[in-house]
Amino acid sequence: MTAADAMSNWDRFVFTFFNADIAMKYGWEILQGAGVTILAGLAVVITGIGAGFGLAALRAIGWKPINFFIIVFVDIFRSLPPLAIILVLFFGFPSIGIVLPSLVVLWMSLGAVLAAFAEEIFWAGITSVPKGQWLAARSTGLTFAQTLRYVILPQAVRLGIPPLTNRAISITKNLALGSAIGVNEILGRANSALSMSANATPLTMGALLYVLVFIPLVIASRTLERNYRWGEH
Amino acid sequence: MEQFTQEFFNLDVMTKVAPFLLQGLLQTLLLCSFLIPIGLVSGILVMLLTTSPYRLLRWPAIVAVDFFRAFPPLVLLVFVYAGLPFIGLRVPALVAVAVAFLINSASYYGEIYRAGMVSVPKGQREAARSTGLSATQTLLYVTLPQAIRNVLPDLLSNTVELVKLTTLASVISVPELLHSANLARSLTYNSSPLILAAIIYLLLLLPVVRLIARLEHRL
C-alpha cells in the first residue's frame, strides 16, 4: 500500500466518522436530544430512588400482606429485561384504552426497574443495622417512626450510596432504549440524522454525547466507592 | 377485565405462538452460551490489567473501563452494526452483538473481579509467594478463588444483567426471544406473546435473582 492510499483511507475514515460539515448540520438537533436524555434521566433517578426508598421504609413496618406485594414487585422488576417492560407498556396498553406518550413509557419502565433495585439496596441497609440500635432507640422513648427516621434510615442510606450510584447509572443508560419506541433522545435523533445524511458522523456524536453525560457519574461512583471503603477503617 | 385478559393473557394466541417463541428462546440461550463464559474470562483479563503494578498497563485499562461503563450498550451495538459498514466493514448482526456486549460486559465483570481482589488481604499473596508459588500459581490457587467467593453475588447479578442485555439484540433484528415475541405481537394484533416472553424471562431469571438476594443477606 502506498502512502497516498493510506492517506486516502484515513481521509475516508475521518470523512465518515468525524465529518465537520455533517456535525455542523445535525449538531444542534442531536444536542437537543441530550437535553431530553438528561431531563428524562433526572426524572428516572428521582422517582426511582424515591419510590425505592419509600417501599423499603414501608417494608420496615413489617406488615405481612404489604411486604408480600413489595417483594413480588421487586423480584419481578429485577428479573424482567427493561426492553420487555417498555414494549408491553407501549404496544399493549393502548389496546386496553391506556395510551401513554413514548417518553412517559420510558420514564415509567426505567423508574419502576430502578425502584425495585433501590428498594433491595435500602432494605439490605436497613437489615444490616444491628438490632440493638432499634432496642436502644425505642428504650430512650423514640417512637417507631422516629427510630426509623432518625436512627435506622440514615445508616441504611449511607451504606446504600455506592451500590445505588452504580445501579442508577446502569439503569439510566437504558434511556437509549427509548429510540426503539420513538423517543427523541440522543440515539433516536442520531439514528435519523444517520439515515438522512448517509454518514456515520451523527452516530459518533451521539456516542460521544452519551459518554460525556455519563463519564462524570462513572468517575464520581469510583470516588464514592473509594471514600466509603476508607470510611470503614 | 375481559378485555384485559383477551389482550394480555389470551391462551389461544399464546399456544399458537409458543413454538415460534421457543425458537427465539433457543437463540437467546445460544447468545448466552458464548457471551457469559467469554465475558467471565475476559473480565479476569481486564481485572489483571486494571490491577497491574505497571502504570503503563493500568491507567489505559482504567480509562477504557470507565469509558465503556459510560457507553450505553445499545449505542455501542448500533455503532458497531450501523456505523462500521460505512467504512466497508459489514459485520453480521450476531457478530455485532458479540463484539458490543463483550466489550460492555468485560468492563463490568472486570470491575467486579477488581473489587474482589481488593478485598483479599495482601498477606495472602505475600505468604503464597514466600512458599515458592509462582505469580500465576498464586493468582490461580490463592487470591482469585477468594476474590471470586467474596464477590459471587455481584458476579451472578451481572450475569443476570447480561442475559437481560441480549434483548437489545432485537433492535438490530437478531431473532432472539423478545424479537420473536414482538414480531408475533404485530402479526396477531395481540400483546399476549410479549407477556409469554416476559413469563419465560421470569422463569429463567427469577430463581437466580432470589438466590442472589439470599447470598447477599447471608454475607
Short mmCIF file of C-alpha atoms in Angstrom, two decimals:
data_model
loop_
_atom_site.label_atom_id
_atom_site.label_comp_id
_atom_site.label_asym_id
_atom_site.label_seq_id
_atom_site.Cartn_x
_atom_site.Cartn_y
_atom_site.Cartn_z
CA MET A 1 0.00 0.00 0.00
CA THR A 2 1.43 3.39 -0.96
CA ALA A 3 1.48 6.41 1.30
CA ALA A 4 -1.15 8.07 -0.86
CA ASP A 5 -3.50 5.09 -0.42
CA ALA A 6 -3.04 5.15 3.33
CA MET A 7 -3.81 8.84 3.33
CA SER A 8 -6.98 8.40 1.37
CA ASN A 9 -8.11 5.62 3.69
CA TRP A 10 -7.51 7.88 6.65
CA ASP A 11 -9.39 10.67 4.90
CA ARG A 12 -12.27 8.36 4.21
CA PHE A 13 -12.38 7.36 7.88
CA VAL A 14 -12.42 10.99 9.02
CA PHE A 15 -14.99 11.88 6.36
CA THR A 16 -17.23 9.05 7.55
CA PHE A 17 -16.99 9.33 11.33
CA PHE A 18 -15.74 12.86 12.02
CA ASN A 19 -17.24 14.92 9.25
CA ALA A 20 -17.27 18.59 10.29
CA ASP A 21 -19.93 19.63 7.77
CA ILE A 22 -22.34 16.94 8.91
CA ALA A 23 -21.54 17.72 12.54
CA MET A 24 -22.42 21.38 11.99
CA LYS A 25 -25.63 20.47 10.20
CA TYR A 26 -27.02 17.99 12.74
CA GLY A 27 -25.15 19.08 15.87
CA TRP A 28 -27.90 21.24 17.33
CA GLU A 29 -30.54 18.60 16.63
CA ILE A 30 -28.57 15.90 18.46
CA LEU A 31 -27.63 18.26 21.28
CA GLN A 32 -31.34 18.81 21.93
CA GLY A 33 -31.58 15.06 22.30
CA ALA A 34 -29.04 15.34 25.11
CA GLY A 35 -31.45 17.71 26.83
CA VAL A 36 -34.21 15.08 26.61
CA THR A 37 -31.83 12.37 27.86
CA ILE A 38 -30.68 14.44 30.85
CA LEU A 39 -34.20 15.52 31.89
CA ALA A 40 -35.60 12.00 31.48
CA GLY A 41 -32.58 10.65 33.39
CA LEU A 42 -33.21 13.04 36.29
CA ALA A 43 -36.89 12.04 36.33
CA VAL A 44 -36.00 8.32 36.38
CA VAL A 45 -33.39 8.73 39.14
CA ILE A 46 -35.54 10.94 41.38
CA THR A 47 -38.75 8.91 41.11
CA GLY A 48 -36.98 5.54 41.05
CA ILE A 49 -34.83 6.13 44.12
CA GLY A 50 -37.67 7.96 45.89
CA ALA A 51 -40.10 5.10 45.31
CA GLY A 52 -37.48 2.51 46.28
CA PHE A 53 -36.78 4.40 49.50
CA GLY A 54 -40.50 4.65 50.26
CA LEU A 55 -41.03 0.93 49.64
CA ALA A 56 -38.08 -0.02 51.88
CA ALA A 57 -39.39 2.21 54.68
CA LEU A 58 -42.86 0.70 54.26
CA ARG A 59 -41.37 -2.80 54.37
CA ALA A 60 -39.63 -1.95 57.66
CA ILE A 61 -43.04 -1.58 59.33
CA GLY A 62 -43.33 -5.33 58.90
CA TRP A 63 -46.95 -5.65 57.75
CA LYS A 64 -47.02 -9.05 56.06
CA PRO A 65 -49.60 -8.56 53.22
CA ILE A 66 -47.92 -5.33 52.12
CA ASN A 67 -44.45 -6.87 52.34
CA PHE A 68 -45.60 -9.73 50.14
CA PHE A 69 -46.59 -7.30 47.38
CA ILE A 70 -43.37 -5.32 47.76
CA ILE A 71 -41.26 -8.49 47.43
CA VAL A 72 -43.21 -9.67 44.37
CA PHE A 73 -42.85 -6.26 42.73
CA VAL A 74 -39.12 -6.10 43.47
CA ASP A 75 -38.38 -9.63 42.25
CA ILE A 76 -40.34 -9.22 39.01
CA PHE A 77 -38.80 -5.89 38.09
CA ARG A 78 -35.30 -7.13 38.94
CA SER A 79 -35.78 -10.12 36.62
CA LEU A 80 -37.52 -8.60 33.60
CA PRO A 81 -35.47 -7.06 30.79
CA PRO A 82 -36.30 -3.32 30.64
CA LEU A 83 -36.98 -3.51 26.90
CA ALA A 84 -39.69 -6.15 27.51
CA ILE A 85 -41.41 -3.83 30.03
CA ILE A 86 -41.16 -0.91 27.61
CA LEU A 87 -42.72 -2.92 24.74
CA VAL A 88 -45.62 -4.16 26.89
CA LEU A 89 -46.45 -0.63 28.10
CA PHE A 90 -46.02 0.93 24.67
CA PHE A 91 -47.73 -1.64 22.44
CA GLY A 92 -50.02 -3.49 24.84
CA PHE A 93 -51.63 -0.77 26.94
CA PRO A 94 -53.24 1.18 24.07
CA SER A 95 -55.38 -1.91 23.33
CA ILE A 96 -56.98 -1.66 26.77
CA GLY A 97 -57.52 2.07 26.35
CA ILE A 98 -54.40 3.38 28.07
CA VAL A 99 -52.36 5.40 25.59
CA LEU A 100 -49.14 6.78 27.06
CA PRO A 101 -46.65 9.03 25.26
CA SER A 102 -43.40 7.20 24.49
CA LEU A 103 -41.39 9.41 26.84
CA VAL A 104 -43.78 8.57 29.70
CA VAL A 105 -43.50 4.85 28.89
CA LEU A 106 -39.69 5.11 29.02
CA TRP A 107 -39.77 7.03 32.31
CA MET A 108 -42.27 4.68 33.98
CA SER A 109 -40.46 1.50 32.86
CA LEU A 110 -36.98 2.54 33.93
CA GLY A 111 -38.33 4.26 37.06
CA ALA A 112 -40.01 1.01 38.13
CA VAL A 113 -36.84 -1.01 37.47
CA LEU A 114 -34.71 1.45 39.46
CA ALA A 115 -37.31 1.48 42.26
CA ALA A 116 -37.05 -2.31 42.54
CA PHE A 117 -33.25 -2.28 42.74
CA ALA A 118 -33.22 0.73 45.10
CA GLU A 119 -35.71 -0.94 47.44
CA GLU A 120 -33.49 -4.02 47.64
CA ILE A 121 -30.39 -1.92 48.35
CA PHE A 122 -32.11 0.20 51.05
CA TRP A 123 -33.65 -2.91 52.57
CA ALA A 124 -30.23 -4.59 52.75
CA GLY A 125 -29.02 -1.44 54.52
CA ILE A 126 -31.92 -1.49 56.99
CA THR A 127 -31.41 -5.16 57.86
CA SER A 128 -27.67 -4.65 58.32
CA VAL A 129 -28.22 -2.18 61.18
CA PRO A 130 -27.75 -4.22 64.40
CA LYS A 131 -30.95 -4.98 66.35
CA GLY A 132 -29.52 -3.35 69.45
CA GLN A 133 -29.86 0.04 67.78
CA TRP A 134 -33.63 -0.44 67.39
CA LEU A 135 -33.93 -1.52 71.02
CA ALA A 136 -31.73 1.30 72.31
CA ALA A 137 -33.57 3.94 70.30
CA ARG A 138 -37.01 2.70 71.36
CA SER A 139 -35.96 2.48 75.00
CA THR A 140 -34.91 6.14 75.02
CA GLY A 141 -38.54 6.94 74.22
CA LEU A 142 -38.37 7.43 70.45
CA THR A 143 -41.46 6.18 68.59
CA PHE A 144 -41.16 3.54 65.87
CA ALA A 145 -41.38 6.21 63.17
CA GLN A 146 -38.78 8.38 64.89
CA THR A 147 -36.40 5.43 65.26
CA LEU A 148 -36.78 4.64 61.58
CA ARG A 149 -36.39 8.28 60.56
CA TYR A 150 -33.51 9.36 62.80
CA VAL A 151 -31.59 6.17 63.61
CA ILE A 152 -32.05 3.42 61.04
CA LEU A 153 -32.64 5.10 57.67
CA PRO A 154 -29.64 7.48 57.81
CA GLN A 155 -27.34 4.47 58.28
CA ALA A 156 -29.13 2.44 55.61
CA VAL A 157 -28.81 5.30 53.11
CA ARG A 158 -25.09 5.70 53.87
CA LEU A 159 -24.45 2.01 53.25
CA GLY A 160 -26.51 2.07 50.09
CA ILE A 161 -24.92 5.03 48.32
CA PRO A 162 -22.10 3.27 46.40
CA PRO A 163 -24.17 0.33 45.04
CA LEU A 164 -27.08 2.67 44.36
CA THR A 165 -24.91 5.02 42.30
CA ASN A 166 -23.68 2.15 40.13
CA ARG A 167 -27.19 0.80 39.67
CA ALA A 168 -28.67 4.21 38.87
CA ILE A 169 -26.02 4.76 36.19
CA SER A 170 -26.51 1.38 34.51
CA ILE A 171 -30.32 1.74 34.50
CA THR A 172 -30.27 5.34 33.28
CA LYS A 173 -28.05 4.29 30.36
CA ASN A 174 -31.08 2.30 29.18
CA LEU A 175 -32.66 5.62 28.19
CA ALA A 176 -31.14 4.81 24.78
CA LEU A 177 -33.83 2.11 24.51
CA GLY A 178 -36.26 4.99 24.03
CA SER A 179 -35.05 5.14 20.43
CA ALA A 180 -36.85 1.83 19.85
CA ILE A 181 -40.25 3.43 20.61
CA GLY A 182 -39.56 6.81 19.02
CA VAL A 183 -38.40 8.92 21.96
CA ASN A 184 -36.39 11.90 20.70
CA GLU A 185 -33.35 11.23 22.88
CA ILE A 186 -29.72 11.26 21.70
CA LEU A 187 -29.66 7.88 19.94
CA GLY A 188 -33.06 8.36 18.27
CA ARG A 189 -32.02 11.70 16.81
CA ALA A 190 -28.55 10.39 15.83
CA ASN A 191 -30.18 7.46 14.06
CA SER A 192 -32.49 9.62 11.98
CA ALA A 193 -29.65 12.02 11.15
CA LEU A 194 -27.62 8.96 10.12
CA SER A 195 -30.21 7.83 7.62
CA MET A 196 -30.78 11.35 6.28
CA SER A 197 -27.10 12.17 5.81
CA ALA A 198 -25.90 8.68 4.82
CA ASN A 199 -22.88 9.34 7.04
CA ALA A 200 -21.83 7.87 10.37
CA THR A 201 -20.82 11.17 11.98
CA PRO A 202 -24.19 11.66 13.77
CA LEU A 203 -23.67 8.27 15.41
CA THR A 204 -20.18 9.26 16.58
CA MET A 205 -21.64 12.46 18.00
CA GLY A 206 -24.43 10.60 19.73
CA ALA A 207 -22.00 8.11 21.26
CA LEU A 208 -19.66 10.87 22.42
CA LEU A 209 -22.58 12.84 23.90
CA TYR A 210 -23.75 9.80 25.86
CA VAL A 211 -20.23 9.22 27.17
CA LEU A 212 -19.93 12.91 28.01
CA VAL A 213 -23.16 12.76 30.03
CA PHE A 214 -22.25 9.58 31.91
CA ILE A 215 -18.47 9.72 32.38
CA PRO A 216 -18.63 12.25 35.25
CA LEU A 217 -21.08 9.93 37.01
CA VAL A 218 -18.87 6.87 36.47
CA ILE A 219 -15.83 8.72 37.84
CA ALA A 220 -17.91 10.00 40.76
CA SER A 221 -19.02 6.45 41.56
CA ARG A 222 -15.38 5.30 41.58
CA THR A 223 -14.51 8.10 44.02
CA LEU A 224 -17.53 7.34 46.21
CA GLU A 225 -16.59 3.68 46.42
CA ARG A 226 -13.04 4.51 47.45
CA ASN A 227 -14.11 7.09 50.03
CA TYR A 228 -16.68 4.84 51.62
CA ARG A 229 -14.18 2.00 51.81
CA TRP A 230 -11.73 4.29 53.59
CA GLY A 231 -14.51 5.46 55.88
CA GLU A 232 -14.97 1.95 57.19
CA HIS A 233 -11.44 1.59 58.56
CA MET B 1 -61.36 -7.05 32.81
CA GLU B 2 -62.25 -9.41 29.99
CA GLN B 3 -60.66 -7.03 27.52
CA PHE B 4 -57.52 -7.07 29.67
CA THR B 5 -57.39 -10.88 29.70
CA GLN B 6 -58.06 -11.01 25.97
CA GLU B 7 -55.23 -8.60 25.28
CA PHE B 8 -52.55 -9.86 27.68
CA PHE B 9 -53.40 -13.41 28.70
CA ASN B 10 -55.02 -14.83 25.58
CA LEU B 11 -54.31 -18.56 25.83
CA ASP B 12 -55.26 -19.25 22.20
CA VAL B 13 -52.71 -16.74 20.98
CA MET B 14 -50.12 -17.98 23.46
CA THR B 15 -50.39 -21.62 22.38
CA LYS B 16 -50.29 -20.58 18.74
CA VAL B 17 -47.10 -18.56 19.06
CA ALA B 18 -45.36 -20.79 21.64
CA PRO B 19 -43.29 -22.83 19.10
CA PHE B 20 -42.16 -19.61 17.42
CA LEU B 21 -41.14 -18.13 20.79
CA LEU B 22 -39.28 -21.29 21.70
CA GLN B 23 -37.12 -20.79 18.61
CA GLY B 24 -36.41 -17.29 19.88
CA LEU B 25 -35.57 -18.72 23.28
CA LEU B 26 -33.03 -21.06 21.65
CA GLN B 27 -31.37 -18.08 20.00
CA THR B 28 -31.29 -16.25 23.36
CA LEU B 29 -29.73 -19.30 25.03
CA LEU B 30 -27.21 -19.56 22.19
CA LEU B 31 -26.22 -15.92 22.70
CA CYS B 32 -25.87 -16.50 26.45
CA SER B 33 -23.88 -19.69 25.95
CA PHE B 34 -20.96 -17.79 24.49
CA LEU B 35 -21.46 -14.29 25.97
CA ILE B 36 -21.42 -15.48 29.60
CA PRO B 37 -18.28 -17.71 29.55
CA ILE B 38 -16.29 -15.33 27.36
CA GLY B 39 -17.46 -12.38 29.47
CA LEU B 40 -16.44 -14.10 32.70
CA VAL B 41 -12.97 -14.94 31.36
CA SER B 42 -12.29 -11.61 29.64
CA GLY B 43 -13.35 -9.88 32.87
CA ILE B 44 -10.44 -11.60 34.61
CA LEU B 45 -8.07 -10.31 31.91
CA VAL B 46 -9.46 -6.80 32.31
CA MET B 47 -9.00 -7.07 36.10
CA LEU B 48 -5.38 -8.18 35.65
CA LEU B 49 -4.79 -5.03 33.58
CA THR B 50 -6.59 -2.61 35.93
CA THR B 51 -4.75 -4.01 38.98
CA SER B 52 -1.40 -4.31 37.21
CA PRO B 53 1.61 -2.86 39.06
CA TYR B 54 2.74 -1.26 35.79
CA ARG B 55 1.28 2.19 35.32
CA LEU B 56 1.54 1.94 31.53
CA LEU B 57 -0.85 -1.01 31.58
CA ARG B 58 -3.04 0.09 34.49
CA TRP B 59 -4.02 3.62 33.50
CA PRO B 60 -5.11 2.98 29.89
CA ALA B 61 -7.10 -0.02 31.15
CA ILE B 62 -8.87 2.02 33.85
CA VAL B 63 -9.67 4.77 31.34
CA ALA B 64 -11.04 2.21 28.87
CA VAL B 65 -13.17 0.52 31.56
CA ASP B 66 -14.67 3.84 32.67
CA PHE B 67 -15.27 4.85 29.05
CA PHE B 68 -17.19 1.68 28.29
CA ARG B 69 -19.10 1.82 31.57
CA ALA B 70 -20.33 5.25 30.46
CA PHE B 71 -21.21 3.96 26.97
CA PRO B 72 -24.81 2.68 26.77
CA PRO B 73 -24.68 -0.87 25.36
CA LEU B 74 -27.39 -0.12 22.79
CA VAL B 75 -25.42 2.85 21.47
CA LEU B 76 -22.34 0.64 21.22
CA LEU B 77 -24.34 -2.03 19.41
CA VAL B 78 -25.84 0.41 16.90
CA PHE B 79 -22.41 1.96 16.42
CA VAL B 80 -20.83 -1.40 15.58
CA TYR B 81 -23.73 -2.57 13.47
CA ALA B 82 -24.73 0.61 11.62
CA GLY B 83 -21.51 2.62 11.76
CA LEU B 84 -18.83 0.20 10.60
CA PRO B 85 -20.46 -0.63 7.22
CA PHE B 86 -19.75 2.99 6.24
CA ILE B 87 -16.04 2.16 6.08
CA GLY B 88 -16.66 -1.11 4.29
CA LEU B 89 -16.75 -3.31 7.39
CA ARG B 90 -20.11 -5.02 7.15
CA VAL B 91 -20.48 -7.23 10.22
CA PRO B 92 -23.26 -9.80 10.63
CA ALA B 93 -25.79 -8.91 13.34
CA LEU B 94 -24.64 -11.76 15.61
CA VAL B 95 -21.01 -10.63 15.41
CA ALA B 96 -22.04 -7.04 16.20
CA VAL B 97 -23.94 -8.30 19.25
CA ALA B 98 -20.96 -10.38 20.37
CA VAL B 99 -18.46 -7.54 19.99
CA ALA B 100 -20.62 -4.83 21.58
CA PHE B 101 -21.83 -6.87 24.56
CA LEU B 102 -18.44 -8.45 25.25
CA ILE B 103 -16.78 -5.03 25.43
CA ASN B 104 -19.56 -3.91 27.76
CA SER B 105 -19.67 -6.96 30.00
CA ALA B 106 -15.88 -7.41 30.18
CA SER B 107 -15.70 -3.89 31.66
CA TYR B 108 -18.38 -4.67 34.23
CA TYR B 109 -17.05 -8.12 35.14
CA GLY B 110 -13.55 -6.64 35.32
CA GLU B 111 -14.65 -4.06 37.91
CA ILE B 112 -16.35 -6.77 39.99
CA TYR B 113 -13.25 -9.00 39.99
CA ARG B 114 -11.16 -5.96 40.92
CA ALA B 115 -13.37 -5.26 43.93
CA GLY B 116 -12.94 -8.93 44.86
CA MET B 117 -9.15 -8.81 44.56
CA VAL B 118 -9.01 -5.65 46.68
CA SER B 119 -10.95 -7.49 49.39
CA VAL B 120 -8.32 -10.27 49.67
CA PRO B 121 -5.74 -9.30 52.34
CA LYS B 122 -2.26 -8.52 51.00
CA GLY B 123 -0.71 -11.10 53.33
CA GLN B 124 -2.34 -13.91 51.36
CA ARG B 125 -0.40 -13.10 48.23
CA GLU B 126 2.83 -12.50 50.14
CA ALA B 127 2.50 -15.77 52.04
CA ALA B 128 1.76 -17.71 48.85
CA ARG B 129 4.73 -16.22 47.05
CA SER B 130 7.05 -16.88 50.00
CA THR B 131 6.14 -20.59 49.95
CA GLY B 132 7.56 -20.68 46.43
CA LEU B 133 4.39 -20.45 44.33
CA SER B 134 4.85 -18.50 41.11
CA ALA B 135 2.82 -15.36 40.44
CA THR B 136 0.46 -17.31 38.17
CA GLN B 137 0.03 -20.11 40.71
CA THR B 138 -0.65 -17.57 43.45
CA LEU B 139 -3.33 -15.96 41.33
CA LEU B 140 -4.98 -19.22 40.24
CA TYR B 141 -4.85 -21.14 43.52
CA VAL B 142 -4.82 -18.49 46.26
CA THR B 143 -6.04 -14.98 45.52
CA LEU B 144 -8.51 -15.39 42.63
CA PRO B 145 -10.63 -18.13 44.29
CA GLN B 146 -11.01 -15.99 47.42
CA ALA B 147 -11.78 -12.91 45.33
CA ILE B 148 -14.47 -14.77 43.40
CA ARG B 149 -16.05 -16.11 46.58
CA ASN B 150 -16.22 -12.59 48.03
CA VAL B 151 -18.00 -11.10 45.01
CA LEU B 152 -20.10 -14.11 43.99
CA PRO B 153 -23.44 -12.26 44.38
CA ASP B 154 -22.18 -9.42 42.18
CA LEU B 155 -20.89 -11.84 39.53
CA LEU B 156 -24.25 -13.59 39.47
CA SER B 157 -26.14 -10.33 39.36
CA ASN B 158 -24.03 -9.09 36.44
CA THR B 159 -24.72 -12.37 34.65
CA VAL B 160 -28.46 -11.75 35.05
CA GLU B 161 -27.89 -8.28 33.59
CA LEU B 162 -26.04 -9.86 30.66
CA VAL B 163 -28.95 -12.20 29.93
CA LYS B 164 -31.33 -9.22 30.06
CA LEU B 165 -28.93 -7.35 27.78
CA THR B 166 -29.43 -9.92 25.00
CA THR B 167 -32.94 -8.45 24.45
CA LEU B 168 -31.25 -5.39 22.91
CA ALA B 169 -30.17 -7.62 20.03
CA SER B 170 -33.83 -7.45 18.92
CA VAL B 171 -33.25 -3.82 17.95
CA ILE B 172 -30.95 -4.97 15.11
CA SER B 173 -33.35 -7.84 14.24
CA VAL B 174 -31.49 -10.78 15.79
CA PRO B 175 -34.34 -13.30 16.17
CA GLU B 176 -33.94 -13.79 19.94
CA LEU B 177 -36.84 -14.29 22.37
CA LEU B 178 -38.05 -10.69 22.69
CA HIS B 179 -37.73 -10.09 18.96
CA SER B 180 -39.81 -13.18 18.18
CA ALA B 181 -42.40 -12.10 20.74
CA ASN B 182 -42.64 -8.61 19.31
CA LEU B 183 -42.94 -9.99 15.79
CA ALA B 184 -45.67 -12.36 16.96
CA ARG B 185 -47.41 -9.39 18.62
CA SER B 186 -47.51 -7.43 15.37
CA LEU B 187 -48.77 -10.47 13.45
CA THR B 188 -51.53 -11.39 15.92
CA TYR B 189 -52.51 -7.81 16.90
CA ASN B 190 -52.38 -9.03 20.48
CA SER B 191 -49.90 -8.46 23.34
CA SER B 192 -50.06 -11.96 24.81
CA PRO B 193 -46.83 -13.04 23.02
CA LEU B 194 -44.96 -10.25 24.88
CA ILE B 195 -46.44 -11.44 28.18
CA LEU B 196 -45.46 -15.01 27.35
CA ALA B 197 -41.90 -13.85 26.66
CA ALA B 198 -41.91 -11.95 29.96
CA ILE B 199 -43.05 -15.12 31.74
CA ILE B 200 -40.20 -17.07 30.12
CA TYR B 201 -37.69 -14.44 31.23
CA LEU B 202 -39.12 -14.61 34.75
CA LEU B 203 -38.85 -18.43 34.81
CA LEU B 204 -35.26 -18.14 33.64
CA LEU B 205 -34.06 -15.31 35.86
CA LEU B 206 -36.28 -15.13 38.94
CA PRO B 207 -34.63 -18.15 40.63
CA VAL B 208 -31.21 -16.56 40.14
CA VAL B 209 -32.43 -13.21 41.45
CA ARG B 210 -33.83 -14.98 44.55
CA LEU B 211 -30.52 -16.82 45.01
CA ILE B 212 -28.61 -13.53 44.81
CA ALA B 213 -30.89 -11.96 47.43
CA ARG B 214 -30.25 -14.93 49.73
CA LEU B 215 -26.48 -14.83 49.19
CA GLU B 216 -26.43 -11.09 49.85
CA HIS B 217 -28.30 -11.37 53.12
CA ARG B 218 -26.09 -14.24 54.28
CA LEU B 219 -22.93 -12.20 53.74
#
